[in-house]
mmCIF file of C-alpha atoms in Angstrom:
data_model
loop_
_atom_site.group_PDB
_atom_site.id
_atom_site.type_symbol
_atom_site.label_atom_id
_atom_site.label_comp_id
_atom_site.label_asym_id
_atom_site.label_seq_id
_atom_site.Cartn_x
_atom_site.Cartn_y
_atom_site.Cartn_z
ATOM 1 C CA MET A 1 -0.191 0.048 0.067
ATOM 2 C CA LYS A 2 1.257 3.537 -0.877
ATOM 3 C CA ILE A 3 0.339 5.979 1.866
ATOM 4 C CA GLY A 4 0.401 9.752 1.752
ATOM 5 C CA ILE A 5 1.252 11.666 4.992
ATOM 6 C CA LEU A 6 0.520 15.464 5.574
ATOM 7 C CA THR A 7 1.139 17.947 8.202
ATOM 8 C CA SER A 8 -1.361 20.787 8.322
ATOM 9 C CA GLY A 9 -2.125 23.986 10.275
ATOM 10 C CA GLY A 10 -0.016 25.337 13.017
ATOM 11 C CA ASP A 11 3.514 23.551 13.394
ATOM 12 C CA CYS A 12 3.922 21.644 16.680
ATOM 13 C CA PRO A 13 6.664 19.864 18.655
ATOM 14 C CA GLY A 14 6.264 16.219 17.835
ATOM 15 C CA LEU A 15 5.099 16.243 14.231
ATOM 16 C CA ASN A 16 8.358 14.782 12.978
ATOM 17 C CA ALA A 17 8.180 11.868 15.532
ATOM 18 C CA VAL A 18 4.476 10.987 14.283
ATOM 19 C CA ILE A 19 5.995 10.623 10.837
ATOM 20 C CA ARG A 20 8.760 8.536 12.031
ATOM 21 C CA GLY A 21 6.721 6.258 13.948
ATOM 22 C CA ALA A 22 4.266 5.762 11.244
ATOM 23 C CA VAL A 23 6.993 5.304 8.462
ATOM 24 C CA LEU A 24 9.228 2.963 10.610
ATOM 25 C CA LYS A 25 6.162 0.536 11.511
ATOM 26 C CA GLY A 26 4.492 0.871 8.060
ATOM 27 C CA ILE A 27 7.696 -0.252 6.200
ATOM 28 C CA ALA A 28 9.115 -2.703 8.963
ATOM 29 C CA ILE A 29 5.703 -4.529 9.563
ATOM 30 C CA HIS A 30 3.778 -4.098 6.556
ATOM 31 C CA GLY A 31 5.945 -3.282 3.767
ATOM 32 C CA HIS A 32 4.132 -0.126 2.930
ATOM 33 C CA GLU A 33 5.457 2.735 0.538
ATOM 34 C CA PHE A 34 5.355 6.381 1.831
ATOM 35 C CA VAL A 35 5.280 9.727 0.499
ATOM 36 C CA GLY A 36 4.742 13.132 1.844
ATOM 37 C CA PHE A 37 2.405 16.000 0.837
ATOM 38 C CA LEU A 38 4.219 19.075 0.883
ATOM 39 C CA ASP A 39 2.823 22.091 3.055
ATOM 40 C CA GLY A 40 -0.323 20.342 4.103
ATOM 41 C CA TRP A 41 -3.360 20.411 1.981
ATOM 42 C CA ARG A 42 -1.670 22.665 -0.434
ATOM 43 C CA GLY A 43 0.540 19.546 -1.287
ATOM 44 C CA VAL A 44 -2.698 17.287 -1.538
ATOM 45 C CA VAL A 45 -4.652 19.842 -3.628
ATOM 46 C CA GLU A 46 -1.415 20.277 -5.963
ATOM 47 C CA GLY A 47 -0.198 16.731 -6.158
ATOM 48 C CA ASP A 48 2.971 18.128 -4.662
ATOM 49 C CA ILE A 49 4.805 15.175 -3.023
ATOM 50 C CA ILE A 50 8.149 13.707 -2.005
ATOM 51 C CA ASP A 51 9.307 10.114 -1.451
ATOM 52 C CA ILE A 52 9.851 9.249 2.181
ATOM 53 C CA PRO A 53 12.327 6.355 2.521
ATOM 54 C CA ARG A 54 13.155 4.728 5.769
ATOM 55 C CA THR A 55 16.393 6.739 5.489
ATOM 56 C CA MET A 56 14.588 10.007 5.571
ATOM 57 C CA VAL A 57 13.112 9.528 9.096
ATOM 58 C CA ARG A 58 16.436 8.799 10.947
ATOM 59 C CA GLY A 59 16.765 10.834 14.034
ATOM 60 C CA ILE A 60 13.924 13.148 13.258
ATOM 61 C CA ALA A 61 11.976 12.229 16.425
ATOM 62 C CA LYS A 62 14.005 15.004 18.363
ATOM 63 C CA GLN A 63 13.435 17.505 15.788
ATOM 64 C CA GLY A 64 10.983 20.503 16.039
ATOM 65 C CA GLY A 65 8.810 21.606 13.266
ATOM 66 C CA THR A 66 7.909 19.337 10.260
ATOM 67 C CA ILE A 67 10.085 17.718 7.591
ATOM 68 C CA LEU A 68 7.072 18.152 5.242
ATOM 69 C CA GLY A 69 6.373 21.768 5.695
ATOM 70 C CA THR A 70 2.781 23.073 6.662
ATOM 71 C CA SER A 71 0.157 25.637 5.793
ATOM 72 C CA ARG A 72 -3.323 26.635 6.537
ATOM 73 C CA THR A 73 -4.552 25.769 3.177
ATOM 74 C CA ASN A 74 -8.087 24.865 2.839
ATOM 75 C CA PRO A 75 -8.439 21.821 0.698
ATOM 76 C CA PHE A 76 -11.850 22.935 -0.615
ATOM 77 C CA ASP A 77 -10.685 26.494 -1.987
ATOM 78 C CA ASN A 78 -8.139 27.296 -4.608
ATOM 79 C CA GLY A 79 -9.198 24.695 -7.167
ATOM 80 C CA GLY A 80 -9.332 21.981 -4.607
ATOM 81 C CA GLY A 81 -12.097 19.694 -3.674
ATOM 82 C CA PRO A 82 -12.610 15.793 -3.465
ATOM 83 C CA GLU A 83 -12.514 15.208 -7.161
ATOM 84 C CA VAL A 84 -9.341 17.035 -7.831
ATOM 85 C CA ILE A 85 -7.794 15.351 -4.754
ATOM 86 C CA LYS A 86 -9.049 11.929 -5.862
ATOM 87 C CA ALA A 87 -7.448 12.461 -9.404
ATOM 88 C CA HIS A 88 -4.098 13.141 -8.139
ATOM 89 C CA MET A 89 -4.154 10.250 -5.733
ATOM 90 C CA GLU A 90 -4.948 7.915 -8.517
ATOM 91 C CA ARG A 91 -2.362 9.499 -10.676
ATOM 92 C CA LEU A 92 0.314 9.137 -8.062
ATOM 93 C CA GLY A 93 -0.887 5.536 -6.914
ATOM 94 C CA ILE A 94 -1.551 6.948 -3.397
ATOM 95 C CA ASP A 95 -4.046 4.362 -1.602
ATOM 96 C CA ALA A 96 -4.671 6.458 1.425
ATOM 97 C CA ILE A 97 -3.659 9.676 3.436
ATOM 98 C CA ILE A 98 -2.554 10.168 7.090
ATOM 99 C CA ALA A 99 -3.686 13.554 7.909
ATOM 100 C CA ILE A 100 -1.864 15.250 10.962
ATOM 101 C CA GLY A 101 -3.479 18.375 12.488
ATOM 102 C CA GLY A 102 -5.696 19.990 14.586
ATOM 103 C CA GLU A 103 -9.352 20.836 14.374
ATOM 104 C CA GLY A 104 -9.426 22.514 11.047
ATOM 105 C CA THR A 105 -7.410 19.776 9.377
ATOM 106 C CA LEU A 106 -9.545 16.889 10.941
ATOM 107 C CA ALA A 107 -12.616 18.792 9.949
ATOM 108 C CA ALA A 108 -11.464 18.996 6.482
ATOM 109 C CA ALA A 109 -10.293 15.561 6.627
ATOM 110 C CA LYS A 110 -13.937 14.373 7.730
ATOM 111 C CA ARG A 111 -15.556 16.164 4.892
ATOM 112 C CA LEU A 112 -13.231 14.343 2.442
ATOM 113 C CA THR A 113 -13.900 11.183 4.008
ATOM 114 C CA ASP A 114 -17.609 11.571 3.716
ATOM 115 C CA ALA A 115 -16.882 12.114 0.098
ATOM 116 C CA GLY A 116 -15.231 8.818 -0.405
ATOM 117 C CA LEU A 117 -11.467 9.508 0.347
ATOM 118 C CA LYS A 118 -9.656 6.935 2.568
ATOM 119 C CA ILE A 119 -8.363 8.987 5.393
ATOM 120 C CA VAL A 120 -7.116 8.711 8.779
ATOM 121 C CA GLY A 121 -6.105 11.474 11.493
ATOM 122 C CA VAL A 122 -3.587 12.230 14.063
ATOM 123 C CA PRO A 123 -4.605 15.023 16.426
ATOM 124 C CA LYS A 124 -2.003 17.771 16.800
ATOM 125 C CA THR A 125 -2.522 20.926 18.831
ATOM 126 C CA VAL A 126 -0.622 22.575 21.486
ATOM 127 C CA ASP A 127 -3.767 24.052 22.769
ATOM 128 C CA ASN A 128 -4.789 20.514 23.987
ATOM 129 C CA ASP A 129 -8.696 21.248 22.905
ATOM 130 C CA LEU A 130 -9.825 18.248 21.350
ATOM 131 C CA ASP A 131 -12.234 16.477 23.278
ATOM 132 C CA ALA A 132 -11.930 12.853 22.152
ATOM 133 C CA THR A 133 -8.111 12.456 23.408
ATOM 134 C CA ASP A 134 -6.797 12.906 26.978
ATOM 135 C CA TYR A 135 -3.622 14.784 25.650
ATOM 136 C CA THR A 136 -2.420 16.010 22.367
ATOM 137 C CA PHE A 137 1.279 16.012 21.392
ATOM 138 C CA GLY A 138 2.800 19.405 21.633
ATOM 139 C CA PHE A 139 0.872 20.442 24.613
ATOM 140 C CA ASP A 140 3.539 19.142 27.203
ATOM 141 C CA THR A 141 6.357 20.994 25.335
ATOM 142 C CA ALA A 142 4.357 24.200 25.096
ATOM 143 C CA VAL A 143 3.739 24.243 28.912
ATOM 144 C CA GLN A 144 7.474 23.612 29.562
ATOM 145 C CA ILE A 145 8.523 26.435 27.344
ATOM 146 C CA ALA A 146 5.766 28.672 28.761
ATOM 147 C CA THR A 147 6.806 27.833 32.243
ATOM 148 C CA GLU A 148 10.652 28.458 31.798
ATOM 149 C CA ALA A 149 9.787 31.778 30.181
ATOM 150 C CA ILE A 150 7.315 32.981 33.022
ATOM 151 C CA ASP A 151 10.005 31.715 35.429
ATOM 152 C CA ARG A 152 12.352 34.252 33.890
ATOM 153 C CA LEU A 153 9.773 37.007 33.863
ATOM 154 C CA ARG A 154 9.341 36.417 37.541
ATOM 155 C CA THR A 155 12.899 37.375 38.341
ATOM 156 C CA THR A 156 13.046 40.548 36.303
ATOM 157 C CA GLY A 157 9.625 41.522 37.769
ATOM 158 C CA GLU A 158 10.926 41.002 41.181
ATOM 159 C CA SER A 159 13.961 43.031 40.573
ATOM 160 C CA HIS A 160 12.126 46.025 39.510
ATOM 161 C CA HIS A 161 9.007 45.400 41.603
ATOM 162 C CA ARG A 162 6.794 45.318 38.870
ATOM 163 C CA CYS A 163 3.623 43.245 37.831
ATOM 164 C CA MET A 164 4.354 40.931 34.966
ATOM 165 C CA ILE A 165 1.621 39.741 32.558
ATOM 166 C CA ALA A 166 2.423 36.569 30.343
ATOM 167 C CA GLU A 167 0.194 35.729 27.422
ATOM 168 C CA VAL A 168 0.214 32.248 26.430
ATOM 169 C CA MET A 169 -1.609 30.576 23.337
ATOM 170 C CA GLY A 170 -4.582 28.104 23.660
ATOM 171 C CA ARG A 171 -7.075 29.692 21.513
ATOM 172 C CA HIS A 172 -10.368 29.344 23.193
ATOM 173 C CA VAL A 173 -9.363 27.124 25.912
ATOM 174 C CA GLY A 174 -7.131 27.726 29.027
ATOM 175 C CA TRP A 175 -5.081 24.430 29.358
ATOM 176 C CA ILE A 176 -1.689 25.802 28.610
ATOM 177 C CA ALA A 177 -2.301 28.902 30.919
ATOM 178 C CA LEU A 178 -3.731 26.715 33.618
ATOM 179 C CA HIS A 179 -0.694 24.299 33.807
ATOM 180 C CA ALA A 180 2.057 26.897 33.027
ATOM 181 C CA GLY A 181 0.543 29.226 35.538
ATOM 182 C CA MET A 182 0.318 26.554 38.330
ATOM 183 C CA ALA A 183 4.025 25.612 37.631
ATOM 184 C CA ALA A 184 5.321 28.934 37.641
ATOM 185 C CA GLY A 185 3.334 29.997 40.804
ATOM 186 C CA ALA A 186 1.106 32.635 39.239
ATOM 187 C CA HIS A 187 -0.839 35.142 41.242
ATOM 188 C CA ALA A 188 -3.691 35.021 38.658
ATOM 189 C CA ILE A 189 -4.568 32.759 35.901
ATOM 190 C CA LEU A 190 -7.138 34.054 33.467
ATOM 191 C CA ILE A 191 -8.782 31.626 31.012
ATOM 192 C CA PRO A 192 -11.358 31.625 28.295
ATOM 193 C CA GLU A 193 -13.471 29.464 30.382
ATOM 194 C CA GLN A 194 -13.816 31.913 33.167
ATOM 195 C CA LYS A 195 -15.287 35.239 33.185
ATOM 196 C CA VAL A 196 -13.250 37.432 35.565
ATOM 197 C CA SER A 197 -13.889 41.278 36.289
ATOM 198 C CA ILE A 198 -10.942 43.710 35.936
ATOM 199 C CA GLU A 199 -11.726 44.595 39.615
ATOM 200 C CA GLN A 200 -11.150 40.897 40.751
ATOM 201 C CA ILE A 201 -7.888 40.660 38.879
ATOM 202 C CA THR A 202 -6.840 44.267 40.258
ATOM 203 C CA GLU A 203 -7.735 42.666 43.839
ATOM 204 C CA TRP A 204 -5.226 39.691 43.099
ATOM 205 C CA VAL A 205 -2.429 41.730 41.986
ATOM 206 C CA ARG A 206 -2.981 44.146 44.952
ATOM 207 C CA GLU A 207 -2.683 41.154 47.454
ATOM 208 C CA ALA A 208 0.371 39.858 45.904
ATOM 209 C CA HIS A 209 1.996 43.346 46.088
ATOM 210 C CA ASP A 210 0.945 44.046 49.705
ATOM 211 C CA ARG A 211 2.845 40.929 50.765
ATOM 212 C CA GLY A 212 6.044 42.076 49.046
ATOM 213 C CA ARG A 213 5.640 40.015 45.833
ATOM 214 C CA ALA A 214 6.081 41.195 42.320
ATOM 215 C CA PRO A 215 2.499 40.012 41.022
ATOM 216 C CA LEU A 216 2.448 37.679 38.195
ATOM 217 C CA VAL A 217 -0.529 37.073 36.115
ATOM 218 C CA VAL A 218 -0.880 34.507 33.210
ATOM 219 C CA VAL A 219 -3.514 34.922 30.781
ATOM 220 C CA ALA A 220 -4.766 32.827 27.801
ATOM 221 C CA GLU A 221 -4.808 34.574 24.495
ATOM 222 C CA GLY A 222 -8.784 33.620 24.249
ATOM 223 C CA PHE A 223 -9.395 35.240 27.683
ATOM 224 C CA VAL A 224 -12.600 37.517 27.730
ATOM 225 C CA PRO A 225 -12.837 39.793 30.728
ATOM 226 C CA ASP A 226 -16.426 40.335 31.866
ATOM 227 C CA HIS A 227 -16.637 43.612 30.235
ATOM 228 C CA MET A 228 -15.783 42.434 27.000
ATOM 229 C CA GLU A 229 -18.111 40.198 24.641
ATOM 230 C CA SER A 230 -15.566 38.252 22.650
ATOM 231 C CA PRO A 231 -11.810 37.293 22.666
ATOM 232 C CA HIS A 232 -9.241 40.347 21.550
ATOM 233 C CA SER A 233 -8.476 39.926 17.959
ATOM 234 C CA GLU A 234 -7.174 42.451 15.672
ATOM 235 C CA ARG A 235 -5.387 40.302 13.009
ATOM 236 C CA GLY A 236 -8.004 39.139 10.851
ATOM 237 C CA LEU A 237 -9.305 35.555 10.138
ATOM 238 C CA ASP A 238 -7.453 32.413 9.266
ATOM 239 C CA THR A 239 -8.015 30.459 5.966
ATOM 240 C CA PHE A 240 -10.779 28.746 7.916
ATOM 241 C CA GLY A 241 -12.354 31.604 9.010
ATOM 242 C CA ARG A 242 -11.356 31.539 12.504
ATOM 243 C CA PRO A 243 -10.255 34.944 14.192
ATOM 244 C CA ARG A 244 -6.541 35.129 14.968
ATOM 245 C CA LEU A 245 -6.165 35.691 18.476
ATOM 246 C CA GLY A 246 -3.748 37.510 20.606
ATOM 247 C CA GLY A 247 -2.882 40.873 22.476
ATOM 248 C CA ILE A 248 -5.144 40.721 25.327
ATOM 249 C CA ALA A 249 -2.088 41.190 27.687
ATOM 250 C CA ASP A 250 -1.331 44.524 26.030
ATOM 251 C CA ARG A 251 -4.707 45.657 26.958
ATOM 252 C CA LEU A 252 -4.656 44.497 30.539
ATOM 253 C CA ALA A 253 -1.377 45.852 31.481
ATOM 254 C CA PRO A 254 -2.219 49.741 31.258
ATOM 255 C CA GLU A 255 -5.449 49.074 32.774
ATOM 256 C CA LEU A 256 -3.985 47.321 35.855
ATOM 257 C CA GLU A 257 -1.255 49.829 36.065
ATOM 258 C CA ALA A 258 -3.670 52.673 36.209
ATOM 259 C CA ARG A 259 -5.774 50.687 39.073
ATOM 260 C CA THR A 260 -2.744 49.842 41.175
ATOM 261 C CA GLY A 261 -0.263 52.279 40.618
ATOM 262 C CA ILE A 262 2.161 49.373 40.087
ATOM 263 C CA GLU A 263 4.476 49.533 37.051
ATOM 264 C CA THR A 264 3.162 46.841 34.646
ATOM 265 C CA ARG A 265 4.663 45.206 31.768
ATOM 266 C CA ALA A 266 3.229 42.725 29.366
ATOM 267 C CA THR A 267 5.053 39.968 27.317
ATOM 268 C CA ILE A 268 3.201 37.855 24.567
ATOM 269 C CA LEU A 269 5.184 34.422 24.054
ATOM 270 C CA GLY A 270 3.550 33.521 20.798
ATOM 271 C CA HIS A 271 5.367 31.198 18.496
ATOM 272 C CA ILE A 272 8.046 30.399 21.060
ATOM 273 C CA GLN A 273 5.514 27.996 22.500
ATOM 274 C CA ARG A 274 5.534 26.010 19.266
ATOM 275 C CA GLY A 275 9.062 25.966 18.392
ATOM 276 C CA GLY A 276 12.246 23.802 19.198
ATOM 277 C CA VAL A 277 12.603 20.196 20.227
ATOM 278 C CA PRO A 278 9.795 18.333 21.769
ATOM 279 C CA SER A 279 9.678 17.153 25.333
ATOM 280 C CA ALA A 280 10.301 13.243 26.004
ATOM 281 C CA PHE A 281 6.703 12.897 26.873
ATOM 282 C CA ASP A 282 5.509 14.474 23.491
ATOM 283 C CA ARG A 283 8.279 12.326 21.457
ATOM 284 C CA VAL A 284 6.812 9.082 22.914
ATOM 285 C CA LEU A 285 2.997 10.032 22.408
ATOM 286 C CA ALA A 286 3.749 11.437 18.760
ATOM 287 C CA THR A 287 5.429 8.055 18.140
ATOM 288 C CA ARG A 288 2.739 5.816 19.481
ATOM 289 C CA LEU A 289 0.222 7.813 17.596
ATOM 290 C CA GLY A 290 2.121 7.546 14.455
ATOM 291 C CA MET A 291 2.215 3.906 14.791
ATOM 292 C CA ALA A 292 -1.316 3.524 15.786
ATOM 293 C CA ALA A 293 -2.212 5.490 12.506
ATOM 294 C CA ILE A 294 -0.594 2.716 10.615
ATOM 295 C CA ASP A 295 -2.945 0.282 12.415
ATOM 296 C CA SER A 296 -5.909 2.367 11.378
ATOM 297 C CA VAL A 297 -4.696 2.171 7.774
ATOM 298 C CA VAL A 298 -4.437 -1.545 8.002
ATOM 299 C CA GLU A 299 -7.643 -2.157 9.590
ATOM 300 C CA GLY A 300 -9.439 0.236 7.293
ATOM 301 C CA TYR A 301 -10.698 2.594 9.756
ATOM 302 C CA TRP A 302 -11.423 5.396 7.522
ATOM 303 C CA GLY A 303 -12.921 8.568 9.217
ATOM 304 C CA THR A 304 -11.325 8.030 12.340
ATOM 305 C CA MET A 305 -8.152 9.365 14.398
ATOM 306 C CA VAL A 306 -6.156 7.855 16.988
ATOM 307 C CA ALA A 307 -6.600 9.120 20.587
ATOM 308 C CA LEU A 308 -4.795 8.850 23.938
ATOM 309 C CA LYS A 309 -7.365 7.509 26.555
ATOM 310 C CA GLY A 310 -5.615 7.087 29.849
ATOM 311 C CA THR A 311 -2.521 5.528 28.816
ATOM 312 C CA ASP A 312 -3.954 3.480 25.816
ATOM 313 C CA ILE A 313 -4.222 4.387 22.068
ATOM 314 C CA GLU A 314 -7.607 4.107 20.642
ATOM 315 C CA HIS A 315 -9.560 4.674 17.607
ATOM 316 C CA VAL A 316 -12.392 7.239 17.547
ATOM 317 C CA GLY A 317 -14.540 8.812 14.816
ATOM 318 C CA PHE A 318 -13.979 12.309 13.423
ATOM 319 C CA GLN A 319 -17.393 13.129 14.548
ATOM 320 C CA GLU A 320 -16.726 12.259 18.232
ATOM 321 C CA ALA A 321 -13.223 14.364 17.838
ATOM 322 C CA LEU A 322 -15.003 17.347 16.428
ATOM 323 C CA GLY A 323 -18.076 17.390 18.390
ATOM 324 C CA LYS A 324 -16.921 19.903 21.062
ATOM 325 C CA LEU A 325 -13.867 21.695 22.508
ATOM 326 C CA LYS A 326 -12.028 20.103 25.678
ATOM 327 C CA THR A 327 -12.322 22.932 27.977
ATOM 328 C CA VAL A 328 -10.899 23.460 31.457
ATOM 329 C CA PRO A 329 -13.591 21.963 33.909
ATOM 330 C CA GLN A 330 -14.561 24.278 36.696
ATOM 331 C CA LYS A 331 -13.135 21.874 39.428
ATOM 332 C CA ARG A 332 -9.561 22.260 37.769
ATOM 333 C CA TYR A 333 -9.969 26.141 37.943
ATOM 334 C CA ASP A 334 -11.056 26.132 41.625
ATOM 335 C CA GLU A 335 -7.942 24.173 42.397
ATOM 336 C CA ALA A 336 -5.774 26.908 40.847
ATOM 337 C CA ALA A 337 -7.661 29.640 42.181
ATOM 338 C CA VAL A 338 -6.818 28.498 45.827
ATOM 339 C CA LEU A 339 -3.268 29.754 45.099
ATOM 340 C CA PHE A 340 -4.416 33.324 43.526
ATOM 341 C CA GLY A 341 -3.527 36.810 45.241
#
């Protein structure tokens, strides 16, 4: 069988480990042949591929990014669609596709599967927001990077007696903010799942300052204060029609400084959280998911993705995976809130 692999959407630590796991198992156990679509769905729509021999995946599990490139191309735009993609697959002799990506990628994969294409998915997102899997690879690495950065902000904040605000990724969920904030000992953690007033944030900052601390606030990019109706976004929409979030820390900093009189600085960590080498946890998880994706292909589980449930890898339908976001439950936030102020 000839299998095409693509990585689509935002890059993520662990993508190369998935490719390696799939290729090594596919070749060693089943004698499959592999090609890679370049730059995500763009390569699928245009039939732009490269061969992936075993030698190409040597040592790539520890590399960040993706050797195949990625993009946010919508496979139904720019001359794409099921018939165009089917024609390319037939011409190139490709029997099935392994699509590695997040919500947008898997939603597109579901539509194409419904149209008759043979596709299986591997969930990828640093945001950890797919409901059908306990963890996604890339999340652990993003939390580690964010925690280290926040630790550094704390030392400079303490030196100058400043309030420091660190903005992290997460889109419409607060998993990165919650984990990194707890790990770094933040005095306030602001996430999309919790409406918090500017008065409450001010109180937490003042309490920390009154105890002689340099207040540290961790905010998720999708946080919506109770005086706003939607997340802060000033960079338009992506190719899937979703708002590009970011910048809420820059809005909070002057407001908190004006209310508290404490010099306040904001830092947006941004793409730093997605770059660099994956953590050991993410390398192992990504490798297992890549190997499990081969099982999905062999068994003909089209229209499904592999998922981590506890410590086991299972196969779940795209519909289940895309049904809703995996948000931070109230009890997890309440645990962290005990430490605020």
